[in-house]
PDB file of C-alpha atoms in Angstrom:
ATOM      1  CA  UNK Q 221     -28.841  34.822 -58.757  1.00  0.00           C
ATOM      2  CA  UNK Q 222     -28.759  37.944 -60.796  1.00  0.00           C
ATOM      3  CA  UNK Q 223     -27.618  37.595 -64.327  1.00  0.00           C
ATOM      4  CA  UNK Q 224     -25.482  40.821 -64.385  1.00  0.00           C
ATOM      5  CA  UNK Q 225     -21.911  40.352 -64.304  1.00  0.00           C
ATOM      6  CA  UNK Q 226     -19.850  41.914 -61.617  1.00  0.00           C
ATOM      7  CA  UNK Q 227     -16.054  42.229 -61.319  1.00  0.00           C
ATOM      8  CA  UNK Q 228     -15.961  43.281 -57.595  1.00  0.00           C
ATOM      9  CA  UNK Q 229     -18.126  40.829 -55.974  1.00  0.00           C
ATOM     10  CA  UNK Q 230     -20.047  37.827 -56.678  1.00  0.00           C
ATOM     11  CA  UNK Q 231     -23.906  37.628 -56.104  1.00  0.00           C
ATOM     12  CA  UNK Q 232     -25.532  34.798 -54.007  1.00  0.00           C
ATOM     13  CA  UNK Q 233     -29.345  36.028 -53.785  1.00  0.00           C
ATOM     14  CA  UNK Q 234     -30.281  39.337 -55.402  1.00  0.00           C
ATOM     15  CA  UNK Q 235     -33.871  40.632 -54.535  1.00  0.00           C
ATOM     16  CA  UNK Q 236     -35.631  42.218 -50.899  1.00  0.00           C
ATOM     17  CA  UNK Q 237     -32.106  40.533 -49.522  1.00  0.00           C
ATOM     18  CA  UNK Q 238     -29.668  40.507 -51.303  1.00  0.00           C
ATOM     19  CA  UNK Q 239     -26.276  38.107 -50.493  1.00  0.00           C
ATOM     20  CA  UNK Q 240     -22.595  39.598 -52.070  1.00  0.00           C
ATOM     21  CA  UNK Q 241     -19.471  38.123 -51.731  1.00  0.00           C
ATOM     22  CA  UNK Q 242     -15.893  38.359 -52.659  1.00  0.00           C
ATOM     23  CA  UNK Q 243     -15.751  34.719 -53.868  1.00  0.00           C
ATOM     24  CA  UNK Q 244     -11.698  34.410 -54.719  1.00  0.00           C
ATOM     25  CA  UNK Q 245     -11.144  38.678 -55.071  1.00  0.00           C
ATOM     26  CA  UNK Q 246      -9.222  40.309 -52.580  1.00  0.00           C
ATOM     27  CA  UNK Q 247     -11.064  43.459 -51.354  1.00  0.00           C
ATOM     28  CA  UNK Q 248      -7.849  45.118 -50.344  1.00  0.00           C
ATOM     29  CA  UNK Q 249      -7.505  44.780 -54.324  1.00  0.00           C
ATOM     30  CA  UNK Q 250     -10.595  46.130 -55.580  1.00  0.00           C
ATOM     31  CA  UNK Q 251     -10.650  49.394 -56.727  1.00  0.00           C
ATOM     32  CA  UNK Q 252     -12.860  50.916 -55.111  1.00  0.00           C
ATOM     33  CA  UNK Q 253     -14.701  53.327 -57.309  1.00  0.00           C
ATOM     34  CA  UNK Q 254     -16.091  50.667 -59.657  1.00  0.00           C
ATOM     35  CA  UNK Q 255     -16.675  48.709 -56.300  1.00  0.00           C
ATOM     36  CA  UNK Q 256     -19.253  51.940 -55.564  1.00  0.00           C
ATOM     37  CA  UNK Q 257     -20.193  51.817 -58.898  1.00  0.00           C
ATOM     38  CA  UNK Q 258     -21.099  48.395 -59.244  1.00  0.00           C
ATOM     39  CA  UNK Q 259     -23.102  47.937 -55.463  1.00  0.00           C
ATOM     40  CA  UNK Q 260     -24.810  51.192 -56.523  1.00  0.00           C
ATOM     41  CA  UNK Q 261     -26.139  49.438 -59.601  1.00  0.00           C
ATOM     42  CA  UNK Q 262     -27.060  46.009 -57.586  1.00  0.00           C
ATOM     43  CA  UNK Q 263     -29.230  47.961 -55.393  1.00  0.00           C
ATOM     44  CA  UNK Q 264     -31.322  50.229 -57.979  1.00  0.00           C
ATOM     45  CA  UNK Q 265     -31.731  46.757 -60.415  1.00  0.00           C
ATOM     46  CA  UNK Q 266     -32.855  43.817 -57.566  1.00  0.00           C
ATOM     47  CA  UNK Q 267     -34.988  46.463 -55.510  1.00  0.00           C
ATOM     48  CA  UNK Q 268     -32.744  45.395 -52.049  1.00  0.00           C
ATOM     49  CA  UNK Q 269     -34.311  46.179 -48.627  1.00  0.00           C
ATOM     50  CA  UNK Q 270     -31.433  44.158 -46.872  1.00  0.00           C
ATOM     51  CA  UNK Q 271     -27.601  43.624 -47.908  1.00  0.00           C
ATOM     52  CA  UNK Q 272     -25.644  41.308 -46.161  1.00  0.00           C
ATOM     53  CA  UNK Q 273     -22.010  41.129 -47.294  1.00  0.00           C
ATOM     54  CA  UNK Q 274     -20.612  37.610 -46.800  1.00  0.00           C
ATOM     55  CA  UNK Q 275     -16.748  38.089 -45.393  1.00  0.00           C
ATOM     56  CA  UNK Q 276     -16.218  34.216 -45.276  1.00  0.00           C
ATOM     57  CA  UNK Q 277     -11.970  33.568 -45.730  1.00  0.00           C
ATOM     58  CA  UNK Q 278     -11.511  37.042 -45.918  1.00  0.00           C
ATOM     59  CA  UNK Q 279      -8.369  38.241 -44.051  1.00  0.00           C
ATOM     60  CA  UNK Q 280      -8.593  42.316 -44.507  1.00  0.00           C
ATOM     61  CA  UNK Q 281     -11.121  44.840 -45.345  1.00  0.00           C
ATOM     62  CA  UNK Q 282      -9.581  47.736 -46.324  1.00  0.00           C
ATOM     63  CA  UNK Q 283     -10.835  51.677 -44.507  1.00  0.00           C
ATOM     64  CA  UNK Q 284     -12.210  52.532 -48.264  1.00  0.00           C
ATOM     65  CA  UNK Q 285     -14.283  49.455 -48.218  1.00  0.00           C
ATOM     66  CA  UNK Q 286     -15.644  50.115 -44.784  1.00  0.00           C
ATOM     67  CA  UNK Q 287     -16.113  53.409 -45.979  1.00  0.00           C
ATOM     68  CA  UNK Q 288     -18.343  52.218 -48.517  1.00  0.00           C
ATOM     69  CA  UNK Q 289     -19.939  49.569 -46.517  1.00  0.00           C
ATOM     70  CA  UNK Q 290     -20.802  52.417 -43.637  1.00  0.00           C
ATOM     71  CA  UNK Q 291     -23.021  54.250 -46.462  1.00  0.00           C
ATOM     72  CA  UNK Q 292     -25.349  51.392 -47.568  1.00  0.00           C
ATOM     73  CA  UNK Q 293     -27.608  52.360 -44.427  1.00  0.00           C
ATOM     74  CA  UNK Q 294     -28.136  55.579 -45.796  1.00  0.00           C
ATOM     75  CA  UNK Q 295     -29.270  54.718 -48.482  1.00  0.00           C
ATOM     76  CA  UNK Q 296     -32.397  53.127 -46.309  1.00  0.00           C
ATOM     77  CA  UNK Q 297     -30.730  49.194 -46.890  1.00  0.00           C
ATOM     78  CA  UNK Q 298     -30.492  47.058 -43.721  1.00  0.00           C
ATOM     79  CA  UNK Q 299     -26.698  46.210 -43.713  1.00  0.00           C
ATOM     80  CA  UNK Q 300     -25.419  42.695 -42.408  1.00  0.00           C
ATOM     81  CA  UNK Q 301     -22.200  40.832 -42.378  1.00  0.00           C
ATOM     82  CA  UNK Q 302     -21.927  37.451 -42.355  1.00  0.00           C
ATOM     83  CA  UNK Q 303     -19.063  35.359 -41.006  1.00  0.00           C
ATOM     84  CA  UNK Q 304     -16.038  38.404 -40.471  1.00  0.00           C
ATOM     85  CA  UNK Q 305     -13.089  36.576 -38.897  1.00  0.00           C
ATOM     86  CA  UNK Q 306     -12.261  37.946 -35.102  1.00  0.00           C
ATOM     87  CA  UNK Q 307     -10.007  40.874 -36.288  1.00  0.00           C
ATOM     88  CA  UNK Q 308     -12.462  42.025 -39.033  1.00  0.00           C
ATOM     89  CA  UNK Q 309     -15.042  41.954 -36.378  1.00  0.00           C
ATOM     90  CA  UNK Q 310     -12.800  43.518 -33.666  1.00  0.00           C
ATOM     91  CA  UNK Q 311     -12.387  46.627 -36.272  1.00  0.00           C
ATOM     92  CA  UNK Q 312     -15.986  46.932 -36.463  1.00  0.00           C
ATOM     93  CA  UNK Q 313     -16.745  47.252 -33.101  1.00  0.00           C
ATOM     94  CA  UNK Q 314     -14.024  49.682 -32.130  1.00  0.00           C
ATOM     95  CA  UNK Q 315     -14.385  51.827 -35.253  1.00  0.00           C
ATOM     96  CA  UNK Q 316     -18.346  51.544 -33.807  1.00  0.00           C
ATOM     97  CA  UNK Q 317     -19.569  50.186 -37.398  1.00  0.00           C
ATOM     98  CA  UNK Q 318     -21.312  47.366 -35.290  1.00  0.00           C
ATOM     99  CA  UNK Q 319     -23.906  49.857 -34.507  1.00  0.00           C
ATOM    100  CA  UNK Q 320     -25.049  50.513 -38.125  1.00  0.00           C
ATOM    101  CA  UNK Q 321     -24.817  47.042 -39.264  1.00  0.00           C
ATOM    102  CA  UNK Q 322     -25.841  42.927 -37.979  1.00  0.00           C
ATOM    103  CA  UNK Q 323     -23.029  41.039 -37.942  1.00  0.00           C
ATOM    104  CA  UNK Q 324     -24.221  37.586 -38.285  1.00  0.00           C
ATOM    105  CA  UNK Q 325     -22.258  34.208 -38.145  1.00  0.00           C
ATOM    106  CA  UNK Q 326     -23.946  31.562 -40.588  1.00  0.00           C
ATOM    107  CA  UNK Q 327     -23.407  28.676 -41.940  1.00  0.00           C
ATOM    108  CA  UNK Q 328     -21.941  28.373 -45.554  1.00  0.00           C
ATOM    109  CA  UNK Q 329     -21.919  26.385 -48.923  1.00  0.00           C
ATOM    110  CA  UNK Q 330     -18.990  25.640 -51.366  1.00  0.00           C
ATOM    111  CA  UNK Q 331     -20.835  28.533 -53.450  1.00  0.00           C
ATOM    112  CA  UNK Q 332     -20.909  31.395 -50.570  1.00  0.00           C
ATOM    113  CA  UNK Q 333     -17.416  31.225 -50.359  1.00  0.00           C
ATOM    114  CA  UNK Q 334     -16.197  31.102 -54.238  1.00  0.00           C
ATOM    115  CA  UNK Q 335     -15.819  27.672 -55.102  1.00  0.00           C
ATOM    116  CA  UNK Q 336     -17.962  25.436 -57.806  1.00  0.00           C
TER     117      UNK Q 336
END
């Protein structure tokens, strides 16, 4: 677990992979350009080959935040999601992001999704 704080996400594994989630935030919240800000740091400080964004309970992702999302490849960082809900995933296949990133359905703990 990596020991710097983050407003816009919550980290569940920081290293070579590298596990974020939105724990109890909203991303249709977030504002987005400390959301950039903040992932940008994440990667340069745990050295990530492979992000995987855990969408567990999350109703909406916003365009910005798919915006965002659909740059983490080029940076050279595998991108996965884990566990989008059928119209998050619907959205990525018709806006074609399914092509750039694994979307991956995995089991959770009380932690992935926010709670102590």
């Amino acid at each position: 677990m990596s020991s710097q704080p983050y407003s816009s996400f919550a980290v569940y594994q920081s290293g070579p992979l590298t596990v974020i989630g939105f724990g109890r935030n909203r991303p249709d919240r977030l504002d987005l350009g400390i959301c950039r800000d903040e992932l940008t740091l994440l990667l340069r400080t745990t050295k990530c080959q492979s992000l995987a964004v855990d969408l567990t309970n999350v109703r909406f992702v916003p365009s910005g935040m798919l915006g965002l999302l659909a740059t983490i490849p080029k940076l050279g960082v595998e991108l996965m999601v884990f566990n989008p809900n059928p119209e998050i995933r619907e959205v990525l296949e018709i806006t074609r992001l399914d092509s750039i990133m694994r979307i991956e359905t995995v089991p959770v703990s009380g932690m992935l999704v926010g709670e102590s």
